[in-house]
XYZ file of C-alpha atoms in Angstrom:
344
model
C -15.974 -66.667 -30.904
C -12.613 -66.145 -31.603
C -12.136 -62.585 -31.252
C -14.012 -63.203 -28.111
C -11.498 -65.555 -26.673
C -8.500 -63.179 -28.061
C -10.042 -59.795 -26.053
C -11.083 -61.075 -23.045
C -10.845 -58.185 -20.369
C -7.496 -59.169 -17.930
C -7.852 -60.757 -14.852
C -4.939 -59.440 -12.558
C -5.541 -62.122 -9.841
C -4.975 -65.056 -12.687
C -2.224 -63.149 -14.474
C -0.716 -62.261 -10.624
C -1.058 -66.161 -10.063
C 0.516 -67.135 -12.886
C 3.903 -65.181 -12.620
C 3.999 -66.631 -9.505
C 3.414 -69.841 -10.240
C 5.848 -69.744 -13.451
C 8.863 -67.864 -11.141
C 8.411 -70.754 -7.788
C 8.411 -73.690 -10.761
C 11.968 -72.723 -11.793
C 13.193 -72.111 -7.969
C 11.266 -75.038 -6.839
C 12.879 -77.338 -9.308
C 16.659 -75.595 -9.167
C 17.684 -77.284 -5.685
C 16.619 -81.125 -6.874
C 19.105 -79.751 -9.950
C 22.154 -78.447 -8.187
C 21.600 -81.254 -5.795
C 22.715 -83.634 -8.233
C 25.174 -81.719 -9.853
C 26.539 -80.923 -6.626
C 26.835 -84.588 -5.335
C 27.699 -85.562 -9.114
C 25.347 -88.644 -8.349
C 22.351 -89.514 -9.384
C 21.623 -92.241 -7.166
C 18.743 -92.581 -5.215
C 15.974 -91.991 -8.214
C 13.958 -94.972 -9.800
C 13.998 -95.001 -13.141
C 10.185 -96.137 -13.177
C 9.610 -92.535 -11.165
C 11.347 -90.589 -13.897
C 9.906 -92.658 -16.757
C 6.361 -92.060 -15.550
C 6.627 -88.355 -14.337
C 8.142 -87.896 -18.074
C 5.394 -89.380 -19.401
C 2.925 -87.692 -17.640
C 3.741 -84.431 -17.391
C 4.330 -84.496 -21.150
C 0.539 -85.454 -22.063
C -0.411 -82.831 -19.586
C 1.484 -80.858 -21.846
C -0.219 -81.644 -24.714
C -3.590 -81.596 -23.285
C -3.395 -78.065 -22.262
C -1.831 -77.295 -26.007
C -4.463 -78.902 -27.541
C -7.285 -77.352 -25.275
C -5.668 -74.073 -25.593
C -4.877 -73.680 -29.524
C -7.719 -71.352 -30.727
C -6.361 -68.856 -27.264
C -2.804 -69.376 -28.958
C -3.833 -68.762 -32.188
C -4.619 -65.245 -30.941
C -1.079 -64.151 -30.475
C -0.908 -63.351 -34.444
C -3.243 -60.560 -33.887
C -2.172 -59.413 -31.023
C 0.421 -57.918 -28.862
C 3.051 -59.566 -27.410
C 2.469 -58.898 -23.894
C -0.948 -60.037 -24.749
C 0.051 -63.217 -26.426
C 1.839 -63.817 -22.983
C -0.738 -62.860 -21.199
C -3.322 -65.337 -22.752
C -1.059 -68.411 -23.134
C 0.667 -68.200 -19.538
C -1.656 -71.386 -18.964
C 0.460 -73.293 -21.826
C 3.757 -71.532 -20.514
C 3.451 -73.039 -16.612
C 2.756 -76.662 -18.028
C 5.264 -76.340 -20.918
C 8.401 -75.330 -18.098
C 6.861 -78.061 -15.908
C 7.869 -80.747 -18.326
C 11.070 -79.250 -18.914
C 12.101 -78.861 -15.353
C 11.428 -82.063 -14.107
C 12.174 -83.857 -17.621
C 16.091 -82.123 -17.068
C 15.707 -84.783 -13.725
C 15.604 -87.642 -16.080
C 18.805 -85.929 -18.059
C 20.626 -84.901 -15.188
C 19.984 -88.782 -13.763
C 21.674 -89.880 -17.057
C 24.372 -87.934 -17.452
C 25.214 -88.081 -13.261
C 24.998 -92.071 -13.235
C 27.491 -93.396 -11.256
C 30.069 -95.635 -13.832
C 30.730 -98.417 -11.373
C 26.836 -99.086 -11.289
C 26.861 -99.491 -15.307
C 28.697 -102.720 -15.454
C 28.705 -106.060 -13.659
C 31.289 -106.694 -11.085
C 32.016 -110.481 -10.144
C 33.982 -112.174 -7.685
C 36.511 -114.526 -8.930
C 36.954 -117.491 -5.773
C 40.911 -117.767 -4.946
C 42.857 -120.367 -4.144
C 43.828 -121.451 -0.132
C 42.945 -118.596 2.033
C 43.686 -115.825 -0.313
C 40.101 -113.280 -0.778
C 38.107 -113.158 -3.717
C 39.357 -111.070 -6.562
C 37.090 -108.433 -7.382
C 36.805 -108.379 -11.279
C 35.044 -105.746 -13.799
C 33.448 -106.935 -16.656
C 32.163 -104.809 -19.690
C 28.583 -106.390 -19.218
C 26.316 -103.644 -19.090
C 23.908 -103.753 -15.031
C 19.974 -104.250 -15.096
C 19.775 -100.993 -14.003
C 21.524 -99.280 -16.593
C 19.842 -100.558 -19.050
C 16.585 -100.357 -17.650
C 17.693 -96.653 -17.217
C 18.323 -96.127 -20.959
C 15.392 -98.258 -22.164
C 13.852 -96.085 -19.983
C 15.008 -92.589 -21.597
C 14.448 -93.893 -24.914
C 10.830 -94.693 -24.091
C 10.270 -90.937 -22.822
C 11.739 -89.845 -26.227
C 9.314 -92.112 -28.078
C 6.197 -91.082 -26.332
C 6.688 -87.533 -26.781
C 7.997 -87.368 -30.551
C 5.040 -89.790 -31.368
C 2.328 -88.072 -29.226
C 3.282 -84.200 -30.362
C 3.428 -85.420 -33.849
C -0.673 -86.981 -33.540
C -1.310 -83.561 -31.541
C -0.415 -81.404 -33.939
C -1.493 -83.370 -36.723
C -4.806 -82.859 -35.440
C -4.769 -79.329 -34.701
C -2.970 -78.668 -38.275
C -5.936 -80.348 -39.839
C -8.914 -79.419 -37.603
C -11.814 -77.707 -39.378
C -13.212 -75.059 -37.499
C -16.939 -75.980 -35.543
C -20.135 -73.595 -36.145
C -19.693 -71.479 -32.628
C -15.861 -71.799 -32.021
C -16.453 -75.090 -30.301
C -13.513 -77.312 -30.026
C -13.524 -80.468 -32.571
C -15.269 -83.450 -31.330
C -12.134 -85.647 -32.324
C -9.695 -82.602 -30.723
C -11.513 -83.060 -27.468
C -11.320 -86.639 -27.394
C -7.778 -86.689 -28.015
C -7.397 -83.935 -25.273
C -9.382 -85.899 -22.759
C -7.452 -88.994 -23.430
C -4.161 -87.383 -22.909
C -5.145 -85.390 -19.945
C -6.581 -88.947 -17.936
C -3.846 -90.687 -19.017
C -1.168 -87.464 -17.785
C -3.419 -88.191 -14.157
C -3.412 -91.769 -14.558
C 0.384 -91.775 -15.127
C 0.851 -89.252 -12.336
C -1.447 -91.279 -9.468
C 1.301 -94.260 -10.233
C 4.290 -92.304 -10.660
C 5.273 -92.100 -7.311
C 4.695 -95.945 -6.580
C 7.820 -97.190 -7.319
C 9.603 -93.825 -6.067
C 8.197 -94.638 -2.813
C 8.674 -98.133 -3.035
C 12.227 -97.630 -3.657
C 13.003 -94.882 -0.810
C 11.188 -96.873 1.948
C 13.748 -99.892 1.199
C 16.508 -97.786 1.025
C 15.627 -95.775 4.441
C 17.389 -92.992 2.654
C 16.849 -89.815 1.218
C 19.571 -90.279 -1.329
C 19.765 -87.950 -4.219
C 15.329 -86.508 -3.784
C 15.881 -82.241 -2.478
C 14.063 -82.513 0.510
C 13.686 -78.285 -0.624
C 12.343 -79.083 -3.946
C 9.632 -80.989 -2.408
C 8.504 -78.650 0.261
C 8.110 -75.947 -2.373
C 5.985 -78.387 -5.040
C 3.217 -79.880 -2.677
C 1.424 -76.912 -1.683
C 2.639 -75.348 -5.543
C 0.857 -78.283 -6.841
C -2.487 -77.510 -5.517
C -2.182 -73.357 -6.607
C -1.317 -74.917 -10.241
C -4.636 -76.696 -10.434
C -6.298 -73.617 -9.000
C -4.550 -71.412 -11.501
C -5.208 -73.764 -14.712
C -8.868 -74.475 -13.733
C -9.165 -70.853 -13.795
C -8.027 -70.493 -17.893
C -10.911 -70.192 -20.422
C -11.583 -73.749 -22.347
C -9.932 -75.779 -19.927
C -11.394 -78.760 -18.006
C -10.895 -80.878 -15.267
C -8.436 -83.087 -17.148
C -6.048 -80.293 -17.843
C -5.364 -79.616 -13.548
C -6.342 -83.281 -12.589
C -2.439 -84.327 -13.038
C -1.376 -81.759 -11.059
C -3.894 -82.480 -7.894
C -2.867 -85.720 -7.980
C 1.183 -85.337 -8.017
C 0.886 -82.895 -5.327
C -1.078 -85.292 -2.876
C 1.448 -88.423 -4.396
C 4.819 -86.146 -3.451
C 3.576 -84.593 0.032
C 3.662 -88.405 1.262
C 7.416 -88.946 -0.958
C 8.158 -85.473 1.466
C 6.662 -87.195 4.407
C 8.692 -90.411 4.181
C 11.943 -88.663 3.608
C 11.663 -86.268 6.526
C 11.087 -89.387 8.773
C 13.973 -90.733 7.006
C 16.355 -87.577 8.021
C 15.663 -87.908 11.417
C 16.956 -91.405 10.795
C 20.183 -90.595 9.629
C 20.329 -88.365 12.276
C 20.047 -90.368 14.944
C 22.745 -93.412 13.537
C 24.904 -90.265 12.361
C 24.862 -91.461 8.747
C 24.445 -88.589 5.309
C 21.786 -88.939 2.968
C 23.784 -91.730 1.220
C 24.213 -93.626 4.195
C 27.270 -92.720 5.378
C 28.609 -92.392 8.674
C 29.449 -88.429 9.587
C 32.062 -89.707 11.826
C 33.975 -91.203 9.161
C 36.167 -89.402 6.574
C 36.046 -92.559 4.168
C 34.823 -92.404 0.570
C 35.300 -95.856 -0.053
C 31.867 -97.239 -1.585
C 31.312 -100.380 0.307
C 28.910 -103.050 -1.035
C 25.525 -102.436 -2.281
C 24.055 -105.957 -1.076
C 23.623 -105.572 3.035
C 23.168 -109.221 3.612
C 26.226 -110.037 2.131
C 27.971 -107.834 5.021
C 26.086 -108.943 7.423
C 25.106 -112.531 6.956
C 27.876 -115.275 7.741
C 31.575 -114.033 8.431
C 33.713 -116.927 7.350
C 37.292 -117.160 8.929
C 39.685 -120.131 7.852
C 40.859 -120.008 12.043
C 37.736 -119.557 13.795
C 35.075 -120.914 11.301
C 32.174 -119.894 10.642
C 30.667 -117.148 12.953
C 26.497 -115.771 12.603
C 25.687 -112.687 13.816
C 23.442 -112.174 17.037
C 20.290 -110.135 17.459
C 22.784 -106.943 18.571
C 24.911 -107.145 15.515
C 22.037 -107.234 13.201
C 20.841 -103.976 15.089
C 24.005 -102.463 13.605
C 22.881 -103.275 9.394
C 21.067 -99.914 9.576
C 24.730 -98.245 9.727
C 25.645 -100.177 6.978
C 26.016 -97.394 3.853
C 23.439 -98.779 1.082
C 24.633 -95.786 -1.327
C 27.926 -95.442 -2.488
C 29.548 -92.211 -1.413
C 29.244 -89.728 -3.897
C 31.794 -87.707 -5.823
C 31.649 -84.011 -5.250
C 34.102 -82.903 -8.013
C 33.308 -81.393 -10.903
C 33.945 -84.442 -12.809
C 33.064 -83.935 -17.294
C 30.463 -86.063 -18.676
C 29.477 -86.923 -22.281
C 25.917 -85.175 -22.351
C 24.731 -88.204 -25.113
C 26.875 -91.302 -24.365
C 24.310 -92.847 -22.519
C 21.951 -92.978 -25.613
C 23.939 -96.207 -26.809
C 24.047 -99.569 -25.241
């Protein structure tokens, strides 16, 4: 069985589709990269989107490891180009998790510093404005955001270390059939990669809808993964010893992310029309001064010590949707520490 599985005769429509497939991953992913690099924010991602996409795309990983280890066993008897060849299956999955799991770096290391600590207001005396104070308290978000990277690195350490535990210590079955406990291990990893992936883009879509902004998502990257999504599944349904819950993941994300590419489009022609940039700011202004996260609190009651208090009519709340709900984002090629985030 297994010199069957290592000599199959080549199939130059899989082998075509899979250089394709492993060359429009890397170019597909590269804009959402240089995006935030470019911006040098990172704003605009939910942690719960990156945490789950992590996750998933990792026990697809796995799943297609596990499924595939006799095919990569081949590649100690023979050639290299063959060894390619045969495990280009494991090769599109394996760069899928790396691509998008750089996201989750890149959304570490790009974290804007004024969002990692709690600002208060400090109430003055007389007439004299609140003073706006900085405290060393670390925000929700960031620490849901490095709870959330150490959870990513916990899942995969632990589930690689059961996988290959397994496959290390699998007996080979009469026939070259895969080990009863292997495949049950494989199944559960590949419905919980699709299970993962159907919910991944809740909260990412949760999040952009309430923001009515495209923020830091590559509008590019998206275009080039919905459609790429469904030749994946095509091109991993076609490998020998695969099943359904090895491309399931992949069906799903691509259906999940064409309505995430929906949304923002609408969302574009939004900002076109009130002349504001993906991170809500107005084109017409020149200002990089981040204004205040919290609309209502710019829009709800103006108090003036001379003309008291004043509520806004039905025209000025019209004009909270030019209100910036992003702050504007730095451009420079400022340094970061590639691992300070891993401490609290």
């Amino acid at each position: 069985m297994m010199h069957d599985i290592c000599h199959l005769d080549s199939d130059w429509f899989v082998n075509a589709l899979a250089a394709f497939l492993i060359i429009g991953l890397v170019v597909s992913y590269a804009p959402q990269h240089f995006r935030i690099i470019q911006m040098g924010s990172s704003e605009g991602f939910s942690p719960w989107f990156l945490l789950l996409g992590s996750t998933s795309s990792a026990a697809g990983m796995l799943n297609m490891i596990a499924l595939s280890w006799p095919t990569i066993q081949c590649c100690n008897d023979v050639s290299v180009g063959r060894c390619l060849e045969i495990t280009a299956g494991v090769t599109q999955v394996t760069l899928q998790w790396v691509l998008f799991t750089a996201i989750l770096v890149l959304y570490m290391i790009y974290y804007p510093a004024r969002l990692k600590y709690v600002d208060i207001d400090i109430p003055a005396h007389g007439t004299l404005p609140p003073q706006h104070v900085k405290t060393k308290l670390l925000s929700d978000d960031w620490r849901l955001s490095v709870n959330v990277s150490w959870a990513v690195t916990i899942h995969l350490v632990l589930f690689t270390i059961v996988t290959f535990f397994l496959l290390f210590t699998r007996i080979q079955e009469p026939g070259g059939e895969v080990p009863r406990h292997i495949s049950l291990w494989a199944t559960f990893l590949g419905i919980t990669s699709a299970l993962l992936a159907a919910i991944q883009y809740a909260p990412q879509l949760l999040w952009t809808y309430r923001l009515k902004l495209v923020g830091a998502l590559s509008i590019p990257m998206m275009i080039l993964q919905s459609p790429g999504a469904a030749i994946m599944s095509i091109s991993i349904a076609l490998r020998p010893g695969i099943n359904w819950t090895s491309w399931a993941m992949y069906a799903v994300s691509g259906i999940m992310q064409a309505i995430l590419l929906v949304m923002c489009i609408a969302w574009k022609f939004r900002q076109r029309r009130l002349k504001i940039d993906d991170f809500g700011y107005s084109l017409d202004s020149g200002s990089s001064t981040p204004l205040t996260d919290d609309i209502d609190t710019v829009v709800g009651e103006v108090s003036d010590p001379q003309v008291g208090d004043i509520s806004l009519d039905s025209d000025a709340e019209d004009a909270r949707e030019d209100v910036p709900l992003l702050a504007k984002p730095r451009r420079s090629g400022r340094s970061s520490r590639f691992f300070g985030w891993l401490s609290l």
